[in-house]
PDB file of C-alpha atoms in Angstrom:
ATOM      1  CA  GLU A   1      76.076   0.651 -15.469  1.00 79.00           C
ATOM      2  CA  GLY A   2      72.499   2.087 -15.295  1.00 93.00           C
ATOM      3  CA  VAL A   3      70.685   5.224 -15.278  1.00 96.00           C
ATOM      4  CA  SER A   4      69.635   5.131 -11.530  1.00 98.00           C
ATOM      5  CA  THR A   5      71.216   7.974  -9.505  1.00 98.00           C
ATOM      6  CA  LEU A   6      70.426   5.918  -6.268  1.00 98.00           C
ATOM      7  CA  THR A   7      73.562   4.493  -4.482  1.00 97.00           C
ATOM      8  CA  GLU A   8      71.687   2.632  -1.723  1.00 98.00           C
ATOM      9  CA  ASP A   9      68.261   0.924  -0.909  1.00 98.00           C
ATOM     10  CA  ARG A  10      65.441   3.324  -0.456  1.00 98.00           C
ATOM     11  CA  VAL A  11      62.369   3.147   1.656  1.00 98.00           C
ATOM     12  CA  VAL A  12      59.836   5.832   0.399  1.00 98.00           C
ATOM     13  CA  ALA A  13      57.754   7.601   3.276  1.00 97.00           C
ATOM     14  CA  LEU A  14      54.339   7.923   1.591  1.00 98.00           C
ATOM     15  CA  ASP A  15      52.542   9.628   4.534  1.00 96.00           C
ATOM     16  CA  GLU A  16      51.927  12.991   2.666  1.00 97.00           C
ATOM     17  CA  HIS A  17      51.160  11.341  -0.836  1.00 98.00           C
ATOM     18  CA  GLN A  18      47.858  10.794  -2.794  1.00 98.00           C
ATOM     19  CA  LEU A  19      47.262   8.018  -5.167  1.00 98.00           C
ATOM     20  CA  LEU A  20      46.265   9.274  -8.805  1.00 98.00           C
ATOM     21  CA  TYR A  21      45.283   6.767 -11.395  1.00 98.00           C
ATOM     22  CA  ALA A  22      44.735   7.300 -15.103  1.00 97.00           C
ATOM     23  CA  PHE A  23      42.980   4.689 -17.484  1.00 96.00           C
ATOM     24  CA  TYR A  24      44.174   4.385 -21.216  1.00 96.00           C
ATOM     25  CA  GLY A  25      42.185   1.307 -22.213  1.00 94.00           C
ATOM     26  CA  ASP A  26      43.563  -0.642 -24.974  1.00 94.00           C
ATOM     27  CA  TYR A  27      46.369   1.865 -25.435  1.00 95.00           C
ATOM     28  CA  TYR A  28      48.707  -0.647 -27.180  1.00 95.00           C
ATOM     29  CA  GLY A  29      46.206  -2.398 -29.257  1.00 95.00           C
ATOM     30  CA  ASN A  30      46.928  -5.651 -27.623  1.00 94.00           C
ATOM     31  CA  ARG A  31      43.693  -6.428 -25.683  1.00 93.00           C
ATOM     32  CA  LEU A  32      45.291  -5.466 -22.454  1.00 95.00           C
ATOM     33  CA  HIS A  33      44.134  -2.557 -20.322  1.00 96.00           C
ATOM     34  CA  ASN A  34      46.875   0.110 -19.706  1.00 97.00           C
ATOM     35  CA  TRP A  35      47.113   2.391 -16.380  1.00 98.00           C
ATOM     36  CA  ILE A  36      49.350   4.926 -14.809  1.00 98.00           C
ATOM     37  CA  ILE A  37      49.493   4.650 -11.144  1.00 98.00           C
ATOM     38  CA  LEU A  38      50.877   7.722  -9.434  1.00 98.00           C
ATOM     39  CA  LEU A  39      52.052   8.232  -5.670  1.00 98.00           C
ATOM     40  CA  TRP A  40      52.782  11.878  -5.656  1.00 98.00           C
ATOM     41  CA  PRO A  41      53.395  14.153  -2.745  1.00 98.00           C
ATOM     42  CA  TYR A  42      50.348  16.643  -2.181  1.00 98.00           C
ATOM     43  CA  ASP A  43      52.760  19.494  -2.560  1.00 98.00           C
ATOM     44  CA  ARG A  44      54.535  17.995  -5.576  1.00 97.00           C
ATOM     45  CA  LYS A  45      57.812  18.278  -3.676  1.00 97.00           C
ATOM     46  CA  GLY A  46      60.013  15.248  -2.890  1.00 97.00           C
ATOM     47  CA  GLU A  47      59.701  11.609  -3.943  1.00 98.00           C
ATOM     48  CA  HIS A  48      57.196  10.432  -6.611  1.00 98.00           C
ATOM     49  CA  ILE A  49      56.491   6.878  -7.594  1.00 98.00           C
ATOM     50  CA  GLN A  50      55.022   6.027 -11.087  1.00 98.00           C
ATOM     51  CA  PHE A  51      53.735   2.705 -12.152  1.00 98.00           C
ATOM     52  CA  ASP A  52      52.801   2.031 -15.870  1.00 98.00           C
ATOM     53  CA  ILE A  53      50.701  -1.266 -15.319  1.00 98.00           C
ATOM     54  CA  MET A  54      48.893  -3.563 -17.686  1.00 98.00           C
ATOM     55  CA  THR A  55      45.776  -5.684 -16.655  1.00 96.00           C
ATOM     56  CA  ARG A  56      43.661  -8.155 -18.486  1.00 92.00           C
ATOM     57  CA  TYR A  57      41.074  -6.811 -21.006  1.00 81.00           C
ATOM     58  CA  ASP A  58      38.045  -8.573 -19.515  1.00 75.00           C
ATOM     59  CA  GLY A  59      35.451  -5.956 -19.428  1.00 72.00           C
ATOM     60  CA  ASN A  60      36.180  -5.183 -15.871  1.00 75.00           C
ATOM     61  CA  ALA A  61      38.420  -2.273 -15.847  1.00 83.00           C
ATOM     62  CA  THR A  62      40.297  -2.169 -12.591  1.00 92.00           C
ATOM     63  CA  TYR A  63      43.902  -1.572 -11.759  1.00 96.00           C
ATOM     64  CA  THR A  64      44.016  -3.881  -8.593  1.00 96.00           C
ATOM     65  CA  GLY A  65      46.258  -7.002  -8.504  1.00 96.00           C
ATOM     66  CA  GLU A  66      49.496  -8.391  -8.149  1.00 98.00           C
ATOM     67  CA  PHE A  67      51.973  -7.138 -10.507  1.00 98.00           C
ATOM     68  CA  THR A  68      55.678  -8.094 -11.476  1.00 98.00           C
ATOM     69  CA  ALA A  69      58.132  -6.520 -13.772  1.00 98.00           C
ATOM     70  CA  GLY A  70      57.212  -6.939 -17.443  1.00 97.00           C
ATOM     71  CA  ASP A  71      56.327  -5.212 -20.663  1.00 97.00           C
ATOM     72  CA  MET A  72      53.274  -3.815 -22.440  1.00 96.00           C
ATOM     73  CA  GLN A  73      52.533  -7.404 -23.512  1.00 97.00           C
ATOM     74  CA  THR A  74      52.342  -9.004 -20.216  1.00 96.00           C
ATOM     75  CA  PRO A  75      49.084  -9.011 -18.222  1.00 96.00           C
ATOM     76  CA  TYR A  76      49.358  -8.094 -14.578  1.00 97.00           C
ATOM     77  CA  SER A  77      52.975  -6.377 -14.980  1.00 98.00           C
ATOM     78  CA  PHE A  78      54.388  -3.040 -14.456  1.00 98.00           C
ATOM     79  CA  ILE A  79      56.277  -1.702 -17.534  1.00 98.00           C
ATOM     80  CA  ARG A  80      60.029  -1.577 -16.693  1.00 98.00           C
ATOM     81  CA  GLY A  81      61.349   1.841 -16.686  1.00 98.00           C
ATOM     82  CA  SER A  82      63.588   2.990 -19.351  1.00 97.00           C
ATOM     83  CA  ILE A  83      64.839   6.268 -21.013  1.00 95.00           C
ATOM     84  CA  VAL A  84      63.319   6.737 -24.542  1.00 94.00           C
ATOM     85  CA  SER A  85      64.693   9.070 -27.285  1.00 94.00           C
ATOM     86  CA  ASP A  86      62.587  10.778 -30.032  1.00 94.00           C
ATOM     87  CA  GLU A  87      62.994  13.926 -32.261  1.00 95.00           C
ATOM     88  CA  ASP A  88      61.860  15.928 -29.121  1.00 94.00           C
ATOM     89  CA  GLY A  89      64.634  14.618 -26.841  1.00 94.00           C
ATOM     90  CA  GLN A  90      64.805  11.951 -24.047  1.00 93.00           C
ATOM     91  CA  TYR A  91      61.978  11.054 -21.489  1.00 94.00           C
ATOM     92  CA  MET A  92      61.274   8.547 -18.893  1.00 95.00           C
ATOM     93  CA  GLU A  93      58.856   5.807 -19.828  1.00 96.00           C
ATOM     94  CA  GLY A  94      57.390   2.982 -17.793  1.00 98.00           C
ATOM     95  CA  SER A  95      57.739   2.488 -14.011  1.00 98.00           C
ATOM     96  CA  TRP A  96      59.984   4.948 -11.937  1.00 98.00           C
ATOM     97  CA  TYR A  97      61.134   6.815  -8.791  1.00 98.00           C
ATOM     98  CA  TYR A  98      62.118  10.200  -9.193  1.00 98.00           C
ATOM     99  CA  THR A  99      62.229  13.620  -7.323  1.00 97.00           C
ATOM    100  CA  GLU A 100      60.505  16.687  -8.758  1.00 96.00           C
ATOM    101  CA  ASP A 101      63.721  18.209  -9.606  1.00 96.00           C
ATOM    102  CA  SER A 102      65.042  14.961 -11.197  1.00 93.00           C
ATOM    103  CA  THR A 103      68.143  14.940  -8.903  1.00 96.00           C
ATOM    104  CA  GLU A 104      67.327  11.364  -8.235  1.00 98.00           C
ATOM    105  CA  ILE A 105      65.733   8.937 -10.526  1.00 98.00           C
ATOM    106  CA  ALA A 106      65.616   5.234 -10.700  1.00 98.00           C
ATOM    107  CA  PRO A 107      64.000   2.921 -13.275  1.00 98.00           C
ATOM    108  CA  PHE A 108      62.051  -0.013 -11.832  1.00 98.00           C
ATOM    109  CA  VAL A 109      63.258  -3.239 -13.600  1.00 98.00           C
ATOM    110  CA  ASP A 110      62.269  -6.132 -11.272  1.00 98.00           C
ATOM    111  CA  GLY A 111      60.437  -6.739  -8.203  1.00 98.00           C
ATOM    112  CA  SER A 112      56.533  -6.677  -7.183  1.00 98.00           C
ATOM    113  CA  LEU A 113      53.790  -4.414  -6.754  1.00 98.00           C
ATOM    114  CA  SER A 114      50.323  -5.149  -4.916  1.00 98.00           C
ATOM    115  CA  ILE A 115      47.181  -2.827  -5.310  1.00 98.00           C
ATOM    116  CA  VAL A 116      44.401  -4.137  -2.928  1.00 98.00           C
ATOM    117  CA  GLU A 117      41.065  -2.392  -2.773  1.00 96.00           C
ATOM    118  CA  ASN A 118      39.955  -2.578   0.958  1.00 97.00           C
ATOM    119  CA  ALA A 119      36.296  -3.103   2.182  1.00 97.00           C
ATOM    120  CA  ASP A 120      35.773   0.618   2.812  1.00 97.00           C
ATOM    121  CA  ALA A 121      36.764   1.587  -0.963  1.00 93.00           C
ATOM    122  CA  THR A 122      40.400   2.653   0.075  1.00 97.00           C
ATOM    123  CA  MET A 123      43.315   1.205  -1.544  1.00 98.00           C
ATOM    124  CA  THR A 124      46.551  -0.227  -0.256  1.00 98.00           C
ATOM    125  CA  VAL A 125      49.606  -0.054  -2.349  1.00 98.00           C
ATOM    126  CA  THR A 126      52.741  -2.031  -1.645  1.00 98.00           C
ATOM    127  CA  PHE A 127      55.833  -2.265  -3.741  1.00 98.00           C
ATOM    128  CA  ASN A 128      59.235  -3.842  -3.443  1.00 98.00           C
ATOM    129  CA  VAL A 129      61.152  -3.171  -6.594  1.00 98.00           C
ATOM    130  CA  LYS A 130      64.763  -2.917  -7.955  1.00 98.00           C
ATOM    131  CA  ASP A 131      66.388  -0.155 -10.134  1.00 98.00           C
ATOM    132  CA  ASP A 132      68.854  -0.951 -12.799  1.00 98.00           C
ATOM    133  CA  ARG A 133      71.825  -0.795 -10.238  1.00 98.00           C
ATOM    134  CA  GLY A 134      70.444  -3.420  -7.906  1.00 98.00           C
ATOM    135  CA  ASN A 135      68.979  -1.117  -5.298  1.00 98.00           C
ATOM    136  CA  THR A 136      65.660  -1.991  -3.654  1.00 98.00           C
ATOM    137  CA  ILE A 137      62.819   0.687  -3.460  1.00 98.00           C
ATOM    138  CA  SER A 138      60.039  -0.094  -1.343  1.00 98.00           C
ATOM    139  CA  GLY A 139      56.969   1.505   0.402  1.00 98.00           C
ATOM    140  CA  THR A 140      53.299   1.288   1.399  1.00 98.00           C
ATOM    141  CA  TRP A 141      50.508   3.686   0.864  1.00 98.00           C
ATOM    142  CA  SER A 142      46.943   3.414   2.039  1.00 98.00           C
ATOM    143  CA  GLY A 143      44.017   5.916   1.332  1.00 98.00           C
ATOM    144  CA  MET A 144      41.582   7.048  -1.145  1.00 98.00           C
ATOM    145  CA  PRO A 145      42.543   7.134  -4.854  1.00 97.00           C
ATOM    146  CA  GLU A 146      41.659   9.909  -7.138  1.00 97.00           C
ATOM    147  CA  GLU A 147      41.189   9.925 -10.880  1.00 96.00           C
ATOM    148  CA  TYR A 148      44.067  11.935 -12.581  1.00 94.00           C
TER     149      TYR A 148
END
């Protein structure tokens, strides 16, 4: 059982995507930095990647590093994807693969993410993760990041 709609492994083509990032600081009050990293198609159609990551709270606000599946208490982790319910309904929380029309969704529950800043100030993002049905979702993106 799982919420993923994927039925096989997926390599995400990220040629027409941009990296957007948002910094939330010590969002959870645990002395860790929280970031959202989005790999979205320029036209917003098709495959989207979202990582909700935690980094150390050391005065240096950066989202670069090597990350593994974890939770909001674990430095250098991406928060596992889950469906959360509240009085307004259900929504996706954490790290996910999805299409803009939500016909395909997959929460990231295991794996690795690498975010490297290159000498020319571009970033390279590489991920190899698993969803809650055991499918592998992977991809690599390089380019200039933009603040969301």
